[in-house]
mmCIF file of C-alpha atoms and ligand atoms in Angstrom:
data_model
loop_
_atom_site.group_PDB
_atom_site.id
_atom_site.type_symbol
_atom_site.label_atom_id
_atom_site.label_comp_id
_atom_site.label_asym_id
_atom_site.label_seq_id
_atom_site.Cartn_x
_atom_site.Cartn_y
_atom_site.Cartn_z
ATOM 1 C CA MET A 65 95.920 84.238 63.926
ATOM 2 C CA ALA A 66 94.557 87.764 63.989
ATOM 3 C CA GLU A 67 91.761 88.369 66.433
ATOM 4 C CA SER A 68 88.338 88.232 64.829
ATOM 5 C CA ILE A 69 85.977 91.167 65.011
ATOM 6 C CA SER A 70 82.227 91.592 65.239
ATOM 7 C CA ILE A 71 80.547 94.822 64.243
ATOM 8 C CA VAL A 72 77.303 95.232 66.208
ATOM 9 C CA ILE A 73 74.733 97.681 64.836
ATOM 10 C CA PRO A 74 71.359 98.445 66.475
ATOM 11 C CA VAL A 75 68.756 99.406 63.873
ATOM 12 C CA TYR A 76 65.431 101.096 64.470
ATOM 13 C CA ASN A 77 63.728 102.522 61.395
ATOM 14 C CA GLU A 78 66.850 103.390 59.422
ATOM 15 C CA VAL A 79 65.760 102.070 56.030
ATOM 16 C CA GLU A 80 67.399 104.775 53.929
ATOM 17 C CA SER A 81 70.736 104.643 55.706
ATOM 18 C CA LEU A 82 71.152 100.856 55.646
ATOM 19 C CA PRO A 83 72.457 100.273 52.093
ATOM 20 C CA HIS A 84 75.062 103.057 52.485
ATOM 21 C CA LEU A 85 75.952 101.853 55.953
ATOM 22 C CA TYR A 86 76.407 98.253 54.856
ATOM 23 C CA LYS A 87 78.655 99.296 51.988
ATOM 24 C CA SER A 88 80.940 101.498 54.043
ATOM 25 C CA VAL A 89 81.176 99.036 56.951
ATOM 26 C CA LYS A 90 81.946 96.243 54.503
ATOM 27 C CA ASP A 91 84.665 98.305 52.774
ATOM 28 C CA SER A 92 86.206 99.186 56.093
ATOM 29 C CA VAL A 93 86.279 95.657 57.572
ATOM 30 C CA LYS A 94 87.347 93.954 54.343
ATOM 31 C CA SER A 95 90.494 96.047 54.220
ATOM 32 C CA LEU A 96 91.477 94.811 57.703
ATOM 33 C CA LYS A 97 92.271 91.320 56.429
ATOM 34 C CA ARG A 98 90.930 89.627 59.530
ATOM 35 C CA PRO A 99 87.966 87.348 60.178
ATOM 36 C CA TYR A 100 84.861 89.444 60.759
ATOM 37 C CA GLU A 101 81.090 89.421 60.982
ATOM 38 C CA ILE A 102 78.520 92.185 60.923
ATOM 39 C CA VAL A 103 75.627 91.721 63.357
ATOM 40 C CA PHE A 104 72.552 93.860 62.746
ATOM 41 C CA ILE A 105 69.881 93.922 65.421
ATOM 42 C CA ASP A 106 66.547 95.066 64.137
ATOM 43 C CA ASP A 107 64.837 96.646 67.114
ATOM 44 C CA GLY A 108 61.259 96.266 65.901
ATOM 45 C CA SER A 109 61.505 98.554 62.842
ATOM 46 C CA THR A 110 58.291 99.307 60.999
ATOM 47 C CA ASP A 111 59.697 101.112 57.952
ATOM 48 C CA GLY A 112 60.989 98.210 55.883
ATOM 49 C CA SER A 113 64.436 98.067 57.463
ATOM 50 C CA ILE A 114 63.924 94.343 58.081
ATOM 51 C CA GLY A 115 63.467 93.651 54.368
ATOM 52 C CA VAL A 116 66.671 95.511 53.527
ATOM 53 C CA LEU A 117 68.609 93.663 56.228
ATOM 54 C CA GLU A 118 67.290 90.291 55.107
ATOM 55 C CA SER A 119 68.321 90.861 51.524
ATOM 56 C CA ILE A 120 71.773 91.987 52.655
ATOM 57 C CA GLN A 121 72.054 88.830 54.733
ATOM 58 C CA GLU A 122 71.029 86.602 51.833
ATOM 59 C CA SER A 123 73.876 87.866 49.693
ATOM 60 C CA ASP A 124 76.543 87.942 52.407
ATOM 61 C CA GLU A 125 77.258 85.122 54.826
ATOM 62 C CA GLN A 126 79.381 87.367 57.029
ATOM 63 C CA VAL A 127 76.180 89.147 58.014
ATOM 64 C CA VAL A 128 73.977 88.107 60.939
ATOM 65 C CA VAL A 129 70.541 89.663 61.391
ATOM 66 C CA VAL A 130 68.695 89.394 64.701
ATOM 67 C CA THR A 131 65.095 90.619 64.553
ATOM 68 C CA PHE A 132 63.186 91.654 67.668
ATOM 69 C CA ARG A 133 59.452 91.086 67.985
ATOM 70 C CA ARG A 134 58.914 94.698 68.979
ATOM 71 C CA ASN A 135 60.901 97.808 69.848
ATOM 72 C CA PHE A 136 62.862 97.041 73.016
ATOM 73 C CA GLY A 137 65.232 100.025 72.919
ATOM 74 C CA GLN A 138 68.825 100.585 71.969
ATOM 75 C CA THR A 139 70.247 99.042 75.151
ATOM 76 C CA ALA A 140 68.375 95.788 74.569
ATOM 77 C CA ALA A 141 69.450 95.783 70.920
ATOM 78 C CA MET A 142 73.067 96.178 71.910
ATOM 79 C CA ALA A 143 72.775 93.489 74.592
ATOM 80 C CA ALA A 144 71.416 91.110 71.944
ATOM 81 C CA GLY A 145 74.315 92.069 69.695
ATOM 82 C CA PHE A 146 76.794 91.174 72.430
ATOM 83 C CA LYS A 147 75.036 87.861 72.925
ATOM 84 C CA TYR A 148 75.104 86.824 69.285
ATOM 85 C CA ALA A 149 78.533 88.268 68.423
ATOM 86 C CA THR A 150 81.309 85.695 68.251
ATOM 87 C CA GLY A 151 84.330 87.921 67.573
ATOM 88 C CA ASP A 152 87.239 88.441 69.964
ATOM 89 C CA ILE A 153 86.711 92.175 69.640
ATOM 90 C CA ILE A 154 83.235 93.664 69.434
ATOM 91 C CA ILE A 155 82.683 97.075 67.888
ATOM 92 C CA THR A 156 79.361 98.875 68.215
ATOM 93 C CA MET A 157 78.146 101.716 66.015
ATOM 94 C CA ASP A 158 74.960 103.553 65.089
ATOM 95 C CA ALA A 159 73.025 102.613 61.979
ATOM 96 C CA ASP A 160 72.295 106.199 60.958
ATOM 97 C CA LEU A 161 75.707 106.923 59.358
ATOM 98 C CA GLN A 162 76.544 109.406 62.129
ATOM 99 C CA ASN A 163 79.514 107.219 63.120
ATOM 100 C CA ASP A 164 82.120 106.638 60.444
ATOM 101 C CA PRO A 165 83.145 103.020 59.706
ATOM 102 C CA ALA A 166 86.490 104.414 58.537
ATOM 103 C CA ASP A 167 87.304 104.866 62.248
ATOM 104 C CA ILE A 168 87.270 101.104 62.883
ATOM 105 C CA PRO A 169 91.052 100.722 62.329
ATOM 106 C CA VAL A 170 91.659 103.539 64.838
ATOM 107 C CA LEU A 171 89.656 101.654 67.471
ATOM 108 C CA LEU A 172 91.448 98.405 66.720
ATOM 109 C CA GLU A 173 94.822 100.072 67.051
ATOM 110 C CA ALA A 174 93.842 101.529 70.426
ATOM 111 C CA ILE A 175 92.421 98.287 71.811
ATOM 112 C CA LYS A 176 95.799 96.567 71.443
ATOM 113 C CA ASP A 177 96.612 97.636 74.985
ATOM 114 C CA ALA A 178 93.166 98.271 76.417
ATOM 115 C CA ASP A 179 89.942 96.374 77.095
ATOM 116 C CA VAL A 180 87.481 99.067 76.053
ATOM 117 C CA VAL A 181 87.998 101.868 73.533
ATOM 118 C CA SER A 182 85.458 104.662 73.580
ATOM 119 C CA GLY A 183 84.911 107.036 70.673
ATOM 120 C CA TRP A 184 84.840 110.768 71.286
ATOM 121 C CA ARG A 185 82.808 112.816 68.825
ATOM 122 C CA LYS A 186 85.020 115.857 69.183
ATOM 123 C CA ASN A 187 83.357 117.718 66.333
ATOM 124 C CA ARG A 188 79.878 116.519 67.013
ATOM 125 C CA GLN A 189 77.368 117.344 64.277
ATOM 126 C CA ASP A 190 74.187 117.655 66.300
ATOM 127 C CA LYS A 191 72.081 120.579 67.482
ATOM 128 C CA LEU A 192 73.885 122.785 69.983
ATOM 129 C CA LEU A 193 71.098 123.593 72.402
ATOM 130 C CA SER A 194 69.144 120.347 72.600
ATOM 131 C CA ARG A 195 72.020 117.913 72.051
ATOM 132 C CA ARG A 196 75.564 119.111 72.530
ATOM 133 C CA MET A 197 75.058 121.300 75.598
ATOM 134 C CA PRO A 198 73.115 118.730 77.642
ATOM 135 C CA SER A 199 75.702 116.194 76.553
ATOM 136 C CA VAL A 200 78.612 118.227 77.948
ATOM 137 C CA ALA A 201 76.804 118.489 81.280
ATOM 138 C CA ALA A 202 75.863 114.801 81.238
ATOM 139 C CA ASN A 203 79.400 113.669 80.482
ATOM 140 C CA TRP A 204 80.784 115.844 83.242
ATOM 141 C CA LEU A 205 78.245 114.454 85.709
ATOM 142 C CA ILE A 206 78.693 110.824 84.670
ATOM 143 C CA SER A 207 82.479 111.169 84.835
ATOM 144 C CA LYS A 208 82.296 112.682 88.331
ATOM 145 C CA VAL A 209 79.789 110.187 89.699
ATOM 146 C CA THR A 210 81.285 107.030 88.208
ATOM 147 C CA GLY A 211 84.903 108.096 88.598
ATOM 148 C CA VAL A 212 85.638 107.097 84.987
ATOM 149 C CA ALA A 213 86.428 110.298 83.108
ATOM 150 C CA LEU A 214 85.364 110.330 79.449
ATOM 151 C CA HIS A 215 84.432 113.205 77.168
ATOM 152 C CA ASP A 216 81.695 111.345 75.381
ATOM 153 C CA TYR A 217 79.779 108.552 77.072
ATOM 154 C CA GLY A 218 77.007 108.794 74.494
ATOM 155 C CA CYS A 219 79.067 107.850 71.446
ATOM 156 C CA THR A 220 77.960 104.395 70.285
ATOM 157 C CA LEU A 221 81.199 103.854 68.370
ATOM 158 C CA LYS A 222 83.168 101.808 70.866
ATOM 159 C CA ALA A 223 85.253 98.641 70.881
ATOM 160 C CA TYR A 224 85.262 95.971 73.579
ATOM 161 C CA ARG A 225 87.210 92.822 74.287
ATOM 162 C CA LYS A 226 84.852 89.857 74.333
ATOM 163 C CA GLU A 227 85.834 88.721 77.853
ATOM 164 C CA VAL A 228 84.882 92.090 79.281
ATOM 165 C CA ILE A 229 81.595 92.694 77.530
ATOM 166 C CA LYS A 230 80.222 89.169 77.926
ATOM 167 C CA ASN A 231 80.331 89.643 81.703
ATOM 168 C CA ILE A 232 78.285 92.816 81.771
ATOM 169 C CA ASN A 233 74.500 92.707 82.028
ATOM 170 C CA LEU A 234 72.602 95.712 80.745
ATOM 171 C CA TYR A 235 69.254 97.127 81.851
ATOM 172 C CA GLY A 236 67.335 100.355 81.232
ATOM 173 C CA GLU A 237 69.356 102.821 79.177
ATOM 174 C CA MET A 238 72.632 101.516 80.440
ATOM 175 C CA HIS A 239 74.509 100.959 77.218
ATOM 176 C CA ARG A 240 76.023 104.392 77.636
ATOM 177 C CA PHE A 241 77.492 103.430 81.008
ATOM 178 C CA ILE A 242 79.364 100.357 79.754
ATOM 179 C CA PRO A 243 82.799 102.005 80.120
ATOM 180 C CA ALA A 244 82.047 102.709 83.786
ATOM 181 C CA LEU A 245 80.617 99.215 84.373
ATOM 182 C CA ALA A 246 83.663 97.720 82.636
ATOM 183 C CA SER A 247 86.102 99.803 84.602
ATOM 184 C CA TRP A 248 84.567 98.547 87.847
ATOM 185 C CA VAL A 249 85.393 94.975 86.863
ATOM 186 C CA GLY A 250 88.967 96.067 86.264
ATOM 187 C CA ALA A 251 88.972 96.821 82.528
ATOM 188 C CA LYS A 252 91.348 99.366 81.047
ATOM 189 C CA ILE A 253 89.479 102.118 79.188
ATOM 190 C CA VAL A 254 90.945 104.471 76.598
ATOM 191 C CA GLU A 255 89.341 107.209 74.533
ATOM 192 C CA VAL A 256 90.032 108.046 70.887
ATOM 193 C CA GLU A 257 88.753 110.897 68.743
ATOM 194 C CA THR A 258 86.334 109.820 66.038
ATOM 195 C CA THR A 259 84.583 111.485 63.148
ATOM 196 C CA HIS A 260 80.924 112.396 63.433
ATOM 197 C CA HIS A 261 78.472 113.276 60.685
ATOM 198 C CA ALA A 262 75.119 114.995 60.727
ATOM 199 C CA ARG A 263 72.142 112.675 60.313
ATOM 200 C CA LYS A 264 71.325 112.505 56.594
ATOM 201 C CA TYR A 265 68.340 110.169 56.598
ATOM 202 C CA GLY A 266 65.560 109.457 59.044
ATOM 203 C CA THR A 267 65.146 111.121 62.414
ATOM 204 C CA SER A 268 66.723 110.805 65.833
ATOM 205 C CA LYS A 269 64.958 108.347 68.116
ATOM 206 C CA TYR A 270 65.528 110.401 71.241
ATOM 207 C CA GLY A 271 64.110 113.634 72.585
ATOM 208 C CA ILE A 272 64.882 115.768 75.572
ATOM 209 C CA SER A 273 63.268 113.216 77.945
ATOM 210 C CA ARG A 274 66.436 111.191 77.583
ATOM 211 C CA ILE A 275 68.052 113.494 80.158
ATOM 212 C CA LEU A 276 65.773 112.267 82.945
ATOM 213 C CA ARG A 277 66.264 108.643 82.030
ATOM 214 C CA VAL A 278 70.014 109.047 82.001
ATOM 215 C CA ILE A 279 69.966 110.675 85.444
ATOM 216 C CA LEU A 280 67.861 107.844 86.890
ATOM 217 C CA ASP A 281 70.133 105.216 85.374
ATOM 218 C CA LEU A 282 73.137 107.060 86.727
ATOM 219 C CA ILE A 283 71.667 106.840 90.233
ATOM 220 C CA THR A 284 71.110 103.094 89.749
ATOM 221 C CA VAL A 285 74.592 102.512 88.431
ATOM 222 C CA LYS A 286 76.197 104.485 91.231
ATOM 223 C CA PHE A 287 74.166 102.685 93.874
ATOM 224 C CA LEU A 288 75.023 99.288 92.455
ATOM 225 C CA GLN A 289 78.684 100.188 92.213
ATOM 226 C CA SER A 290 78.920 101.357 95.789
ATOM 227 C CA PHE A 291 76.446 99.214 97.671
ATOM 228 C CA SER A 292 75.197 96.225 95.701
ATOM 229 C CA THR A 293 76.927 93.769 98.019
ATOM 230 C CA ARG A 294 76.332 95.761 101.213
ATOM 231 C CA PRO A 295 73.043 97.647 100.954
ATOM 232 C CA ILE A 296 72.709 98.101 104.709
ATOM 233 C CA GLN A 297 75.733 100.386 104.488
ATOM 234 C CA ALA A 298 73.781 102.637 102.120
ATOM 235 C CA PHE A 299 70.592 102.929 104.165
ATOM 236 C CA GLY A 300 71.918 102.108 107.623
ATOM 237 C CA PRO A 301 73.773 105.322 108.497
ATOM 238 C CA ALA A 302 70.803 107.566 107.658
ATOM 239 C CA GLY A 303 68.510 105.113 109.490
ATOM 240 C CA LEU A 304 70.645 105.165 112.620
ATOM 241 C CA PHE A 305 70.989 108.943 112.503
ATOM 242 C CA LEU A 306 67.268 109.600 112.059
ATOM 243 C CA GLY A 307 66.257 106.909 114.544
ATOM 244 C CA GLY A 308 68.726 108.276 117.084
ATOM 245 C CA ALA A 309 67.560 111.855 116.573
ATOM 246 C CA GLY A 310 63.933 110.742 116.936
ATOM 247 C CA PHE A 311 64.776 108.885 120.134
ATOM 248 C CA LEU A 312 66.533 111.917 121.656
ATOM 249 C CA ILE A 313 63.690 114.246 120.678
ATOM 250 C CA SER A 314 61.121 111.921 122.264
ATOM 251 C CA LEU A 315 63.270 111.538 125.347
ATOM 252 C CA TYR A 316 63.453 115.312 125.701
ATOM 253 C CA LEU A 317 59.686 115.721 125.280
ATOM 254 C CA THR A 318 59.048 112.948 127.798
ATOM 255 C CA ALA A 319 61.291 114.723 130.307
ATOM 256 C CA VAL A 320 59.472 118.010 129.681
ATOM 257 C CA LYS A 321 56.146 116.322 130.330
ATOM 258 C CA ILE A 322 57.273 114.488 133.464
ATOM 259 C CA PHE A 323 59.284 117.233 135.126
ATOM 260 C CA THR A 324 57.392 120.404 134.153
ATOM 261 C CA GLY A 325 53.985 118.931 133.437
ATOM 262 C CA ALA A 326 53.708 121.194 130.356
ATOM 263 C CA PRO A 327 51.507 119.745 127.590
ATOM 264 C CA ILE A 328 53.489 118.393 124.625
ATOM 265 C CA GLY A 329 50.646 117.111 122.438
ATOM 266 C CA GLY A 330 50.530 120.210 120.204
ATOM 267 C CA ARG A 331 54.254 120.677 119.750
ATOM 268 C CA PRO A 332 55.701 120.446 116.228
ATOM 269 C CA LEU A 333 58.775 118.824 117.777
ATOM 270 C CA LEU A 334 56.648 115.823 118.696
ATOM 271 C CA MET A 335 55.720 115.304 115.045
ATOM 272 C CA LEU A 336 59.357 115.593 114.052
ATOM 273 C CA GLY A 337 60.433 113.067 116.674
ATOM 274 C CA ILE A 338 57.842 110.537 115.552
ATOM 275 C CA LEU A 339 58.699 111.105 111.898
ATOM 276 C CA CYS A 340 62.386 110.537 112.593
ATOM 277 C CA ILE A 341 61.744 107.296 114.462
ATOM 278 C CA ILE A 342 59.487 105.901 111.745
ATOM 279 C CA LEU A 343 61.897 106.885 108.957
ATOM 280 C CA GLY A 344 64.856 105.514 110.857
ATOM 281 C CA VAL A 345 63.207 102.135 111.392
ATOM 282 C CA GLN A 346 62.069 102.039 107.757
ATOM 283 C CA LEU A 347 65.560 102.749 106.463
ATOM 284 C CA ILE A 348 67.130 100.028 108.573
ATOM 285 C CA ILE A 349 64.492 97.560 107.396
ATOM 286 C CA LEU A 350 65.131 98.639 103.788
ATOM 287 C CA GLY A 351 68.814 97.973 104.288
ATOM 288 C CA LEU A 352 68.112 94.519 105.758
ATOM 289 C CA LEU A 353 65.783 93.652 102.878
ATOM 290 C CA GLY A 354 68.533 94.786 100.530
ATOM 291 C CA GLU A 355 70.997 92.489 102.284
ATOM 292 C CA MET A 356 68.640 89.552 101.766
ATOM 293 C CA LEU A 357 68.146 90.477 98.099
ATOM 294 C CA ALA A 358 71.893 90.716 97.585
ATOM 295 C CA ARG A 359 72.264 87.166 98.887
ATOM 296 C CA VAL A 360 69.448 85.875 96.700
ATOM 297 C CA TYR A 361 70.987 87.626 93.693
ATOM 298 C CA HIS A 362 74.462 86.231 94.181
ATOM 299 C CA GLU A 363 73.739 82.793 95.595
ATOM 300 C CA SER A 364 70.862 81.805 93.329
ATOM 301 C CA GLN A 365 73.014 82.408 90.265
ATOM 302 C CA ASN A 366 76.352 81.429 91.756
ATOM 303 C CA LYS A 367 77.519 84.940 91.029
ATOM 304 C CA PRO A 368 80.760 85.655 92.850
ATOM 305 C CA ILE A 369 81.333 89.044 94.419
ATOM 306 C CA PHE A 370 84.732 89.294 92.710
ATOM 307 C CA VAL A 371 86.115 89.134 89.158
ATOM 308 C CA VAL A 372 89.030 86.814 88.432
ATOM 309 C CA LYS A 373 91.520 87.714 85.712
ATOM 310 C CA LYS A 374 93.408 84.409 85.682
ATOM 311 C CA VAL A 375 94.356 81.484 87.910
ATOM 312 C CA LEU A 376 97.810 79.912 87.748
ATOM 313 C CA GLY A 377 98.693 76.409 88.892
ATOM 314 C CA LYS A 378 95.211 75.070 89.628
ATOM 315 C CA LYS A 379 94.371 71.828 87.770
HETATM 316 N N1 LIG B 736 68.039 102.671 68.097
HETATM 317 C C1 LIG B 736 67.541 101.418 68.403
HETATM 318 N N2 LIG B 736 66.411 101.316 69.177
HETATM 319 C C2 LIG B 736 65.772 102.424 69.688
HETATM 320 C C3 LIG B 736 66.330 103.699 69.406
HETATM 321 C C4 LIG B 736 67.460 103.796 68.619
HETATM 322 O O1 LIG B 736 68.081 100.400 67.968
HETATM 323 O O2 LIG B 736 64.769 102.269 70.370
HETATM 324 C C5 LIG B 736 69.251 102.780 67.255
HETATM 325 C C6 LIG B 736 69.109 103.721 66.076
HETATM 326 O O3 LIG B 736 68.569 103.054 64.950
HETATM 327 C C7 LIG B 736 70.534 104.154 65.843
HETATM 328 C C8 LIG B 736 71.108 104.184 67.250
HETATM 329 O O4 LIG B 736 70.271 103.345 68.037
HETATM 330 O O5 LIG B 736 71.253 103.209 65.084
HETATM 331 C C9 LIG B 736 71.185 105.588 67.838
HETATM 332 O O6 LIG B 736 69.932 106.250 67.733
HETATM 333 P P1 LIG B 736 69.806 107.763 67.276
HETATM 334 O O7 LIG B 736 70.666 108.006 66.076
HETATM 335 O O8 LIG B 736 68.360 108.070 67.128
HETATM 336 O O9 LIG B 736 70.404 108.547 68.519
HETATM 337 P P2 LIG B 736 71.190 109.948 68.458
HETATM 338 O O10 LIG B 736 72.343 109.774 67.486
HETATM 339 O O11 LIG B 736 70.213 110.936 67.986
HETATM 340 O O12 LIG B 736 71.683 110.145 69.860
HETATM 341 MG MG1 LIG B 737 72.268 109.188 65.607
#
């Protein structure tokens, strides 16, 4: 039987777009001739979106509506979508009609030999200065730092295999880093060009402050990728270096005092030496605390430090 699909759509105050969105998603998935469901997550809308979603759901049993108690953010909405989706392939898209449901077949074609397919809004219809230019820089930076090169991390239109996405936990603004997170657990990622439209109804939910949040999340993601199971390796080297430098500086000053008798109390070098020792000790302690946290994290939840693809011959 054909693999079933779930379309996951986060919704925050998109009342005018919803009827058009529902119709075009429905047209697109119906023509696929496969089992499907459409999962809307209402992220605490206050503009009547909930009413529209509920009436859509009443008339269509392929539709699932999850309503949040308040606005938790797009990442949380998408995480809820992944939780409630039951399809073998999960496709996410924006509710504002900026993504085109007609691209769904393109994603499905590409996922035949991949685990994650990421849309690329090649002709992006957003403002140049506040949107497209920061986005080029952000995508370059994210690609460099994560080692997973994509042109467009920010495009919500993506497709995932269930096995991959169900094993990824999201925090902060991390929905945009899913391809990187997936690639680190061994998923194959491909990119396809998708259509992008200007926003017709409603307003964008993000301003320029998104840039800072993305940078902070990128630091988190990179740290977790490199050091989550061995935090002392992240903090330890700097701790040893600073501690060692502080020790040598103090040794030198002690020798000066003992052998020449010159006063050292007012020397800036003394401050530096003390600072280095304190920082060095702090960093080592931070690393050790991290090591304990890593054990609590993995052992309390029976989380392995590896990802198994399959096991043959074990009963
Ligand atoms: N969204 C959400 N919760 C939020 C912010 C946004 O569910 O707190 C949804 C929003 O309704 C839309 C998608 O996430 O479906 C992308 O938001 P938006 O179009 O504002 O982002 P942009 O396209 O401007 O980057
Ligand atoms: Mg949008």
